[in-house]
Amino acid sequence: MADNSEKETNKPLLIRLVAIIGGMFLFAYALVPLYNVFCDITGINGKTRGQALYQNVEIDKQRVVTVEFLTNVNRGMPWEFRSLVKSIKVHPGELNEVQFYAKNRSKQDIVGQTIPSVSPGEAALYLNKTECFCFDQQRLKAGEEVDMVVKFYLDADLPKDINRLTLSYQLFNVSDSFKFEVATSK
Amino acid sequence: MSDHHPTGIKRWLFTTNHKDIGTMYLWFSFVMFLTGGAMAMVIRAELYQPGLQFVEPAFFNQMTTMHGLIMVFGAVMPSMVGLANWLIPMQIGAPDMALPRMNNWSFWILPFAFTMLLSSLFMEGGAPNFGWTFYAPLSTTYAPPSTDFFIFGVHMMGISSIMGAINVIVTVFNMRAPGMTLMKMPLFVWTWLITAFLLIMVMPVLAGAVTMMLTDRHFGTSFFDAAGGGDPVMFQHIFWFFGHPEVYIMILPAFGVVSEIIPAFSRKKLFGYSSMVYATASIALLSFIVWAHHMFATGMPVAGELFFMIATMLIAVPTGVKIFNWVATMWQGSLTFETPMLFSISFVILFTIGGFSGVMLAMAPVDFQYHDTYFVVAHFHYVLFPGAIFGTTAAVYFWLPKWTGKMYNETLGKIHFWMSMVFVNLTFFPMHFSGLAGMPRRIPDYNMMFAEFNMWASIGAFGLGLTQIFFLVTIIMAIRNGKKAEDKQWDGATGLEWDALPSPVPYHTFATPPKVD
C-alpha cells in the first residue's frame, strides 16, 4: 500500500498548517498592541497621548477654539466627579489649566482611574497635556474630596475645520485591581 | 476491498470512514437546525404582536443570542463540513480523507461543545444574552456566569472546524487521483479548499478573542476594559476580523454546490470555470480587509469609513462574476426543473437580493440609518437562508440518490421547495420595510407602526418551521422506501462520483485511484 509514502507527504503540509493556526492565534493577541500603536499614530478613537512638554510652542492669537469638558462616572463608582468649568475658549498654543473636583461619597477608601477621550477623534493628536490627573490613579479615603488639575495646550496645526472639541473623562472604580499598572491611554 | 463495515454504536463512535462521518455531520447539523429553529419560533411568537406576550425580555435576549450561535456554528458550518466529507474524496478520486482519525475527533467534539452551550439555558442567571456577536463589555463585565460555558463551547467548536479545515486542505493537496489537476477539480472542491484556508486563518482569531474575554472575566486582564487601559471597541475589531471571513465560510461551499447543480440540469458545462475559481479566491482575499463595515457607527474617521466602504463594494465585483456565470450557464441550456435545480435557481435569485441589500449596508452614510435595524436582519437572513441553507438543501436532494441509492419523491420535493420559497420571502421580506422604518434588532417589544410587518414575518416563520419538518419527512421517506436510484441519476451530471461509482456508493471507494483524463 502507498500508506507510508502518503503519511510522509502529509506531515510537512500538516506542520505548515498547524504553524499558520498557531500564528493566527498569536496574531489575535498581536492585534492588541497593533491597535494601540495604530490609534496612537493616527489619533483615531480619541485616545490622547502621554505627557507632553510645553517648549517653544507657537501661539496663534488669531484663532479661538472652544474646548468643552465632560465627566462621567462609571457604574459601581460612588464618587462625585465634575469639572469646575463646562467649557473654555483657547488660542492654539496657549497653555491652559482646568480644575476638576472629585469627592468620595462612600464609606470606604476607593481607588479611581479616569480615562480620557477626545471628540472628534482626530483632534486627539493635537491636544497635548503637560499635566493630568489621568496620568495617575487617585486614592480617596471615605468622604475625602480633592481638586485635580489638567494642563494642556492645543497644537497650532489643529485642522482648520475643528473649532470646538470635547475632552471627556470617564471615571472607573479600580479598587480591585489598582495594583497593576495602567499601561496605555495615559 | 470488501464492503464490510462494523455495526452498532461502535460503527459510529469509532468510525474513520468519510461517508459515515459526513452522515453524522449532516444529521447533527439538522438537529441543531431544528434546535435553533425552535428558538426562532419563540422569537417570532413574541414578535407576532407588539407588547410582551410569551417571554420575559431577558429570556428573549437569550433566545436571539442562542439562535444566532446555534445556527452559525451548529447548523450551517457542520452541514458544510458534512458535505465536504461526503463529496470531496469521491470528487477527487481519493479513498478517504487524508487524516481519518482526526476526522472522527473533529466530529465528536461537536456534540459536547453544543451540550455545553445549550446547558447554559438551564443555569442560574440564564444563557448568554448579549447577542451572537458577544460584544464586550456586555459579554465580560455584564454577562451572566454561564458565559464561561459559552467561551469553552466556542473553543471546542473552533477546534473542530480547524481540524475539519486541515483535513480538507491535506486531502485536496495530497490525495487527488492521478491526472486530477487543481484546475480540473469540481468547483465544490475548489470553494471548499478556499473556505478551509479562511477557516484556519480566522478561527484561531476567534479563539483568541474568547480567550481574552475569559482572562478579562477571571484573571484580571483588561483587554476590553477601559479602566485598565483596554478598549471595548478593540473587541469589535478582533471579532469582525474573524466575523467577516466567517460569513464567506458559510456561503462559499454553497456557491460550490450550485456550481455543480446548475450545469447538471442545464446540460451544459459550467460557464467560465476558471473565472469562478478566481472570483472565489478574490472574495476570500477581500474578506480580510472589510471587517470594519460592521462598525461604521462606532465613530470611525471618514478616511476609515471610505476605505472600508469601497473595499466592501469591491466584493460585489467577483460576486457579480459568479452570478453572471450561473445565469450564463443556464442561458440556452436544455433546462429541467427537478427539486435540486429549483433550490439552486432560487438560490441565485434570492442570494442576489441579499447581496444588493449588502451593497446598501456597505454605504457608510446610509448605514447610520440601517445600523442595528431589522434591515440588517433581513439582509443576513437573505444570504444565509436562501443562500447557505438552500444551497445545502439542494445538495442533499442532488446527492441523496448517490449517497443512499434511493430516490426522493419528486412531488414532495417540489412541495418542499415551494413552501420554502413562499415562507422564506414571507418571513424575511417584510423585515426590509420594518428595518428601513427604524425597527431595532433584538428588542422583544416594538412600536405599533411595525405591527403588520411583524405579523406577516411571524406567519412566514411558522410556515418555514413546518417546512423543515416536511423536509425531514421527505428525506426519511426517501431513505426508507425511496425508489432505487440509478448510478447516474441525473443525465446531465458530471464528475467522478456519478461516472465512476455506483449508487449507493459502496462503503469503500477508490481503493485504487481512478484514471482522470
CSV table of N, CA and C in Angstrom, one decimal, chain B residues 289-415:
chain,number,residue,atom,x,y,z
B,289,ILE,N,-10.2,42.4,4.4
B,289,ILE,CA,-9.9,43.9,4.6
B,289,ILE,C,-11.2,44.7,4.6
B,290,VAL,N,-12.3,44.0,5.0
B,290,VAL,CA,-13.6,44.8,5.0
B,290,VAL,C,-14.2,44.8,6.4
B,291,TRP,N,-13.6,44.2,7.4
B,291,TRP,CA,-14.3,43.9,8.6
B,291,TRP,C,-15.0,45.1,9.3
B,292,ALA,N,-14.4,46.3,9.1
B,292,ALA,CA,-14.9,47.4,9.9
B,292,ALA,C,-16.2,48.0,9.3
B,293,HIS,N,-16.7,47.4,8.2
B,293,HIS,CA,-18.0,47.9,7.7
B,293,HIS,C,-19.1,47.5,8.7
B,294,HIS,N,-18.8,46.6,9.6
B,294,HIS,CA,-19.8,46.3,10.6
B,294,HIS,C,-19.8,47.4,11.7
B,295,MET,N,-18.8,48.3,11.6
B,295,MET,CA,-18.5,49.2,12.7
B,295,MET,C,-18.6,50.7,12.3
B,296,PHE,N,-19.3,50.9,11.2
B,296,PHE,CA,-19.4,52.3,10.8
B,296,PHE,C,-19.9,53.3,11.8
B,297,ALA,N,-20.8,52.8,12.7
B,297,ALA,CA,-21.4,53.6,13.7
B,297,ALA,C,-20.6,53.8,14.9
B,298,THR,N,-19.4,53.3,15.0
B,298,THR,CA,-18.6,53.4,16.2
B,298,THR,C,-17.8,54.7,16.3
B,299,GLY,N,-17.9,55.5,15.3
B,299,GLY,CA,-17.2,56.8,15.3
B,299,GLY,C,-15.8,56.7,14.6
B,300,MET,N,-15.8,56.0,13.5
B,300,MET,CA,-14.5,55.9,12.7
B,300,MET,C,-14.3,57.2,12.0
B,301,PRO,N,-13.0,57.5,11.7
B,301,PRO,CA,-12.7,58.7,10.9
B,301,PRO,C,-13.2,58.5,9.5
B,302,VAL,N,-13.4,59.6,8.8
B,302,VAL,CA,-14.0,59.5,7.5
B,302,VAL,C,-13.1,58.7,6.5
B,303,ALA,N,-11.8,58.8,6.7
B,303,ALA,CA,-10.9,58.0,5.8
B,303,ALA,C,-11.1,56.5,6.0
B,304,GLY,N,-11.3,56.1,7.2
B,304,GLY,CA,-11.6,54.7,7.5
B,304,GLY,C,-12.9,54.3,6.9
B,305,GLU,N,-13.9,55.1,7.1
B,305,GLU,CA,-15.2,54.7,6.5
B,305,GLU,C,-15.1,54.6,5.0
B,306,LEU,N,-14.4,55.5,4.4
B,306,LEU,CA,-14.3,55.4,2.9
B,306,LEU,C,-13.6,54.2,2.5
B,307,PHE,N,-12.5,53.9,3.2
B,307,PHE,CA,-11.7,52.7,2.8
B,307,PHE,C,-12.6,51.4,2.9
B,308,PHE,N,-13.2,51.3,4.1
B,308,PHE,CA,-14.0,50.0,4.3
B,308,PHE,C,-15.2,50.0,3.4
B,309,MET,N,-15.8,51.2,3.1
B,309,MET,CA,-16.9,51.2,2.2
B,309,MET,C,-16.5,50.7,0.8
B,310,ILE,N,-15.4,51.3,0.3
B,310,ILE,CA,-15.0,50.9,-1.1
B,310,ILE,C,-14.6,49.5,-1.2
B,311,ALA,N,-13.8,49.0,-0.2
B,311,ALA,CA,-13.3,47.6,-0.2
B,311,ALA,C,-14.5,46.7,-0.2
B,312,THR,N,-15.5,47.0,0.6
B,312,THR,CA,-16.7,46.2,0.7
B,312,THR,C,-17.5,46.1,-0.6
B,313,MET,N,-17.6,47.3,-1.2
B,313,MET,CA,-18.3,47.3,-2.5
B,313,MET,C,-17.6,46.5,-3.6
B,314,LEU,N,-16.2,46.5,-3.5
B,314,LEU,CA,-15.4,45.7,-4.4
B,314,LEU,C,-15.8,44.3,-4.5
B,315,ILE,N,-16.3,43.8,-3.3
B,315,ILE,CA,-16.7,42.3,-3.3
B,315,ILE,C,-17.8,42.1,-4.2
B,316,ALA,N,-18.6,43.1,-4.5
B,316,ALA,CA,-19.7,42.9,-5.4
B,316,ALA,C,-19.2,42.5,-6.8
B,317,VAL,N,-18.0,42.8,-7.1
B,317,VAL,CA,-17.5,42.5,-8.5
B,317,VAL,C,-17.3,41.0,-8.7
B,318,PRO,N,-16.4,40.3,-7.9
B,318,PRO,CA,-16.3,38.9,-8.0
B,318,PRO,C,-17.6,38.2,-7.8
B,319,THR,N,-18.5,38.7,-6.9
B,319,THR,CA,-19.8,38.0,-6.7
B,319,THR,C,-20.6,38.2,-7.9
B,320,GLY,N,-20.5,39.4,-8.5
B,320,GLY,CA,-21.3,39.6,-9.8
B,320,GLY,C,-20.8,38.6,-10.9
B,321,VAL,N,-19.5,38.4,-10.9
B,321,VAL,CA,-19.0,37.4,-11.9
B,321,VAL,C,-19.6,36.1,-11.7
B,322,LYS,N,-19.7,35.7,-10.5
B,322,LYS,CA,-20.3,34.3,-10.2
B,322,LYS,C,-21.8,34.3,-10.6
B,323,ILE,N,-22.5,35.3,-10.2
B,323,ILE,CA,-24.0,35.3,-10.6
B,323,ILE,C,-24.1,35.3,-12.1
B,324,PHE,N,-23.3,36.1,-12.8
B,324,PHE,CA,-23.3,36.2,-14.2
B,324,PHE,C,-23.0,34.8,-14.8
B,325,ASN,N,-22.0,34.1,-14.3
B,325,ASN,CA,-21.7,32.8,-14.8
B,325,ASN,C,-22.8,31.8,-14.6
B,326,TRP,N,-23.5,31.8,-13.5
B,326,TRP,CA,-24.6,30.9,-13.2
B,326,TRP,C,-25.7,31.2,-14.2
B,327,VAL,N,-26.0,32.4,-14.5
B,327,VAL,CA,-27.1,32.7,-15.4
B,327,VAL,C,-26.6,32.4,-16.8
B,328,ALA,N,-25.4,32.6,-17.1
B,328,ALA,CA,-24.9,32.3,-18.5
B,328,ALA,C,-24.8,30.8,-18.7
B,329,THR,N,-24.6,30.0,-17.6
B,329,THR,CA,-24.7,28.6,-17.7
B,329,THR,C,-26.1,28.1,-18.1
B,330,MET,N,-27.1,28.7,-17.5
B,330,MET,CA,-28.5,28.4,-17.8
B,330,MET,C,-28.9,28.8,-19.2
B,331,TRP,N,-28.3,29.9,-19.7
B,331,TRP,CA,-28.7,30.5,-20.9
B,331,TRP,C,-28.6,29.5,-22.1
B,332,GLN,N,-29.7,29.3,-22.8
B,332,GLN,CA,-29.8,28.4,-23.9
B,332,GLN,C,-29.5,27.0,-23.5
B,333,GLY,N,-29.6,26.6,-22.2
B,333,GLY,CA,-29.4,25.2,-21.9
B,333,GLY,C,-30.7,24.5,-22.0
B,334,SER,N,-30.7,23.2,-22.1
B,334,SER,CA,-32.0,22.5,-22.1
B,334,SER,C,-32.3,22.2,-20.6
B,335,LEU,N,-33.0,23.2,-20.1
B,335,LEU,CA,-33.3,23.1,-18.6
B,335,LEU,C,-34.4,22.2,-18.2
B,336,THR,N,-34.2,21.5,-17.1
B,336,THR,CA,-35.3,20.8,-16.4
B,336,THR,C,-35.3,21.3,-15.0
B,337,PHE,N,-36.5,21.2,-14.4
B,337,PHE,CA,-36.6,21.8,-13.1
B,337,PHE,C,-36.9,20.8,-12.0
B,338,GLU,N,-36.0,19.9,-11.7
B,338,GLU,CA,-36.1,19.0,-10.6
B,338,GLU,C,-35.8,19.8,-9.3
B,339,THR,N,-36.1,19.2,-8.2
B,339,THR,CA,-36.0,19.9,-6.9
B,339,THR,C,-34.6,20.5,-6.7
B,340,PRO,N,-33.5,19.8,-6.9
B,340,PRO,CA,-32.2,20.5,-6.6
B,340,PRO,C,-32.0,21.7,-7.5
B,341,MET,N,-32.5,21.7,-8.7
B,341,MET,CA,-32.4,22.8,-9.6
B,341,MET,C,-33.2,24.0,-9.2
B,342,LEU,N,-34.5,23.7,-8.7
B,342,LEU,CA,-35.3,24.7,-8.2
B,342,LEU,C,-34.7,25.5,-7.0
B,343,PHE,N,-34.1,24.7,-6.1
B,343,PHE,CA,-33.4,25.3,-5.0
B,343,PHE,C,-32.2,26.1,-5.5
B,344,SER,N,-31.5,25.6,-6.5
B,344,SER,CA,-30.3,26.3,-7.0
B,344,SER,C,-30.7,27.6,-7.7
B,345,ILE,N,-31.8,27.6,-8.5
B,345,ILE,CA,-32.2,28.8,-9.2
B,345,ILE,C,-32.6,29.9,-8.2
B,346,SER,N,-33.4,29.4,-7.2
B,346,SER,CA,-33.9,30.4,-6.2
B,346,SER,C,-32.8,30.9,-5.3
B,347,PHE,N,-31.7,30.0,-5.2
B,347,PHE,CA,-30.5,30.5,-4.5
B,347,PHE,C,-30.0,31.7,-5.2
B,348,VAL,N,-29.8,31.5,-6.6
B,348,VAL,CA,-29.2,32.6,-7.3
B,348,VAL,C,-30.0,33.9,-7.2
B,349,ILE,N,-31.4,33.8,-7.3
B,349,ILE,CA,-32.2,35.0,-7.3
B,349,ILE,C,-32.2,35.6,-5.9
B,350,LEU,N,-32.5,34.8,-4.9
B,350,LEU,CA,-32.6,35.4,-3.5
B,350,LEU,C,-31.3,35.8,-2.9
B,351,PHE,N,-30.2,35.0,-3.3
B,351,PHE,CA,-28.9,35.5,-2.8
B,351,PHE,C,-28.6,36.8,-3.4
B,352,THR,N,-29.0,37.0,-4.6
B,352,THR,CA,-28.7,38.3,-5.2
B,352,THR,C,-29.4,39.5,-4.5
B,353,ILE,N,-30.7,39.2,-4.1
B,353,ILE,CA,-31.4,40.2,-3.3
B,353,ILE,C,-30.6,40.5,-2.0
B,354,GLY,N,-30.1,39.4,-1.3
B,354,GLY,CA,-29.3,39.6,-0.1
B,354,GLY,C,-28.0,40.4,-0.4
B,355,GLY,N,-27.5,40.1,-1.6
B,355,GLY,CA,-26.3,40.8,-2.0
B,355,GLY,C,-26.5,42.3,-2.2
B,356,PHE,N,-27.7,42.6,-2.8
B,356,PHE,CA,-28.0,44.0,-3.0
B,356,PHE,C,-28.2,44.7,-1.7
B,357,SER,N,-28.9,44.1,-0.8
B,357,SER,CA,-29.1,44.8,0.5
B,357,SER,C,-27.8,44.9,1.2
B,358,GLY,N,-26.8,44.0,0.9
B,358,GLY,CA,-25.5,44.1,1.4
B,358,GLY,C,-24.8,45.4,0.9
B,359,VAL,N,-24.9,45.6,-0.4
B,359,VAL,CA,-24.3,46.8,-1.0
B,359,VAL,C,-24.9,48.1,-0.4
B,360,MET,N,-26.2,48.0,-0.1
B,360,MET,CA,-26.9,49.2,0.5
B,360,MET,C,-26.2,49.4,1.9
B,361,LEU,N,-26.0,48.3,2.7
B,361,LEU,CA,-25.5,48.4,4.0
B,361,LEU,C,-24.0,48.9,3.9
B,362,ALA,N,-23.3,48.5,2.8
B,362,ALA,CA,-21.9,48.9,2.7
B,362,ALA,C,-21.7,50.4,2.6
B,363,MET,N,-22.8,51.1,2.2
B,363,MET,CA,-22.6,52.6,2.0
B,363,MET,C,-22.6,53.2,3.4
B,364,ALA,N,-21.5,53.7,3.8
B,364,ALA,CA,-21.3,54.3,5.1
B,364,ALA,C,-22.3,55.3,5.5
B,365,PRO,N,-22.6,56.3,4.6
B,365,PRO,CA,-23.5,57.4,5.0
B,365,PRO,C,-24.9,56.8,5.3
B,366,VAL,N,-25.4,55.9,4.6
B,366,VAL,CA,-26.8,55.4,4.9
B,366,VAL,C,-26.8,54.3,5.9
B,367,ASP,N,-25.6,53.7,6.1
B,367,ASP,CA,-25.5,52.7,7.2
B,367,ASP,C,-25.9,53.2,8.5
B,368,PHE,N,-25.7,54.5,8.7
B,368,PHE,CA,-26.0,55.1,10.0
B,368,PHE,C,-27.5,54.9,10.3
B,369,GLN,N,-28.3,54.9,9.2
B,369,GLN,CA,-29.8,54.7,9.5
B,369,GLN,C,-30.1,53.2,9.6
B,370,TYR,N,-29.4,52.4,8.8
B,370,TYR,CA,-29.7,50.9,8.8
B,370,TYR,C,-29.2,50.2,9.9
B,371,HIS,N,-28.1,50.7,10.5
B,371,HIS,CA,-27.3,50.0,11.5
B,371,HIS,C,-28.3,49.5,12.7
B,372,ASP,N,-28.1,48.2,13.0
B,372,ASP,CA,-28.8,47.7,14.1
B,372,ASP,C,-30.3,47.7,14.0
B,373,THR,N,-30.8,47.7,12.7
B,373,THR,CA,-32.3,47.6,12.5
B,373,THR,C,-32.6,46.3,11.9
B,374,TYR,N,-33.9,46.1,11.7
B,374,TYR,CA,-34.3,44.8,11.0
B,374,TYR,C,-33.8,44.7,9.6
B,375,PHE,N,-33.4,45.9,9.0
B,375,PHE,CA,-32.9,45.8,7.6
B,375,PHE,C,-31.6,44.9,7.6
B,376,VAL,N,-30.8,45.0,8.6
B,376,VAL,CA,-29.6,44.1,8.7
B,376,VAL,C,-30.1,42.7,8.9
B,377,VAL,N,-31.1,42.5,9.7
B,377,VAL,CA,-31.6,41.1,9.9
B,377,VAL,C,-32.1,40.5,8.6
B,378,ALA,N,-32.9,41.4,7.9
B,378,ALA,CA,-33.3,40.9,6.6
B,378,ALA,C,-32.2,40.6,5.7
B,379,HIS,N,-31.2,41.4,5.6
B,379,HIS,CA,-30.0,41.2,4.8
B,379,HIS,C,-29.3,39.8,5.1
B,380,PHE,N,-29.0,39.6,6.3
B,380,PHE,CA,-28.1,38.4,6.5
B,380,PHE,C,-29.0,37.2,6.5
B,381,HIS,N,-30.3,37.3,6.8
B,381,HIS,CA,-31.1,36.1,6.6
B,381,HIS,C,-31.3,35.8,5.1
B,382,TYR,N,-31.3,36.8,4.3
B,382,TYR,CA,-31.4,36.5,2.8
B,382,TYR,C,-30.2,35.9,2.3
B,383,VAL,N,-29.0,36.2,2.8
B,383,VAL,CA,-27.8,35.5,2.3
B,383,VAL,C,-27.7,34.1,3.0
B,384,LEU,N,-28.2,34.0,4.2
B,384,LEU,CA,-28.0,32.7,4.9
B,384,LEU,C,-29.1,31.7,4.7
B,385,PHE,N,-30.3,32.1,4.7
B,385,PHE,CA,-31.4,31.1,4.5
B,385,PHE,C,-31.4,30.7,3.0
B,386,PRO,N,-31.8,31.6,2.1
B,386,PRO,CA,-31.9,31.1,0.7
B,386,PRO,C,-30.4,30.9,0.2
B,387,GLY,N,-29.4,31.4,0.9
B,387,GLY,CA,-28.1,31.2,0.4
B,387,GLY,C,-27.6,29.9,1.0
B,388,ALA,N,-27.0,29.9,2.2
B,388,ALA,CA,-26.3,28.7,2.7
B,388,ALA,C,-27.3,27.5,2.8
B,389,ILE,N,-28.5,27.8,3.3
B,389,ILE,CA,-29.4,26.7,3.6
B,389,ILE,C,-30.1,26.1,2.4
B,390,PHE,N,-30.5,27.0,1.5
B,390,PHE,CA,-31.0,26.4,0.2
B,390,PHE,C,-29.9,25.7,-0.5
B,391,GLY,N,-28.6,26.2,-0.4
B,391,GLY,CA,-27.5,25.5,-1.1
B,391,GLY,C,-27.3,24.1,-0.5
B,392,THR,N,-27.4,24.0,0.8
B,392,THR,CA,-27.2,22.7,1.4
B,392,THR,C,-28.4,21.8,1.1
B,393,THR,N,-29.6,22.4,1.1
B,393,THR,CA,-30.8,21.6,0.8
B,393,THR,C,-30.7,21.0,-0.7
B,394,ALA,N,-30.3,21.9,-1.6
B,394,ALA,CA,-30.1,21.5,-3.0
B,394,ALA,C,-29.1,20.3,-3.0
B,395,ALA,N,-28.1,20.5,-2.3
B,395,ALA,CA,-27.0,19.4,-2.3
B,395,ALA,C,-27.6,18.1,-1.8
B,396,VAL,N,-28.4,18.2,-0.7
B,396,VAL,CA,-29.0,16.9,-0.2
B,396,VAL,C,-29.9,16.2,-1.2
B,397,TYR,N,-30.7,17.0,-1.9
B,397,TYR,CA,-31.6,16.4,-2.9
B,397,TYR,C,-30.8,15.9,-4.1
B,398,PHE,N,-29.7,16.6,-4.4
B,398,PHE,CA,-28.9,16.2,-5.6
B,398,PHE,C,-28.1,15.0,-5.4
B,399,TRP,N,-27.5,14.9,-4.2
B,399,TRP,CA,-26.6,13.7,-4.0
B,399,TRP,C,-27.2,12.6,-3.2
B,400,LEU,N,-28.5,12.8,-2.7
B,400,LEU,CA,-29.1,11.8,-1.9
B,400,LEU,C,-29.2,10.4,-2.6
B,401,PRO,N,-29.5,10.5,-3.9
B,401,PRO,CA,-29.6,9.2,-4.7
B,401,PRO,C,-28.2,8.5,-4.7
B,402,LYS,N,-27.1,9.3,-4.8
B,402,LYS,CA,-25.8,8.7,-4.8
B,402,LYS,C,-25.4,8.2,-3.4
B,403,TRP,N,-25.8,8.9,-2.4
B,403,TRP,CA,-25.4,8.5,-1.0
B,403,TRP,C,-26.2,7.3,-0.6
B,404,THR,N,-27.5,7.3,-0.8
B,404,THR,CA,-28.3,6.2,-0.3
B,404,THR,C,-28.8,5.2,-1.3
B,405,GLY,N,-28.6,5.5,-2.6
B,405,GLY,CA,-29.1,4.6,-3.6
B,405,GLY,C,-30.6,4.7,-3.7
B,406,LYS,N,-31.3,5.7,-3.0
B,406,LYS,CA,-32.7,5.8,-3.1
B,406,LYS,C,-33.1,7.2,-3.6
B,407,MET,N,-34.2,7.2,-4.4
B,407,MET,CA,-34.6,8.5,-4.9
B,407,MET,C,-35.7,9.1,-3.9
B,408,TYR,N,-35.7,10.4,-3.8
B,408,TYR,CA,-36.7,11.0,-3.1
B,408,TYR,C,-37.9,11.2,-4.0
B,409,ASN,N,-39.1,11.5,-3.4
B,409,ASN,CA,-40.3,11.6,-4.2
B,409,ASN,C,-40.3,13.1,-4.7
B,410,GLU,N,-40.3,13.1,-6.1
B,410,GLU,CA,-40.2,14.4,-6.7
B,410,GLU,C,-41.3,15.4,-6.4
B,411,THR,N,-42.5,14.9,-6.3
B,411,THR,CA,-43.7,15.7,-5.9
B,411,THR,C,-43.5,16.3,-4.5
B,412,LEU,N,-43.1,15.5,-3.6
B,412,LEU,CA,-42.8,16.0,-2.2
B,412,LEU,C,-41.7,17.0,-2.2
B,413,GLY,N,-40.6,16.7,-3.0
B,413,GLY,CA,-39.5,17.7,-3.1
B,413,GLY,C,-40.0,19.0,-3.6
B,414,LYS,N,-40.8,19.0,-4.6
B,414,LYS,CA,-41.3,20.2,-5.2
B,414,LYS,C,-42.2,21.0,-4.2
B,415,ILE,N,-43.0,20.2,-3.5
B,415,ILE,CA,-43.9,20.9,-2.5
B,415,ILE,C,-43.0,21.6,-1.5
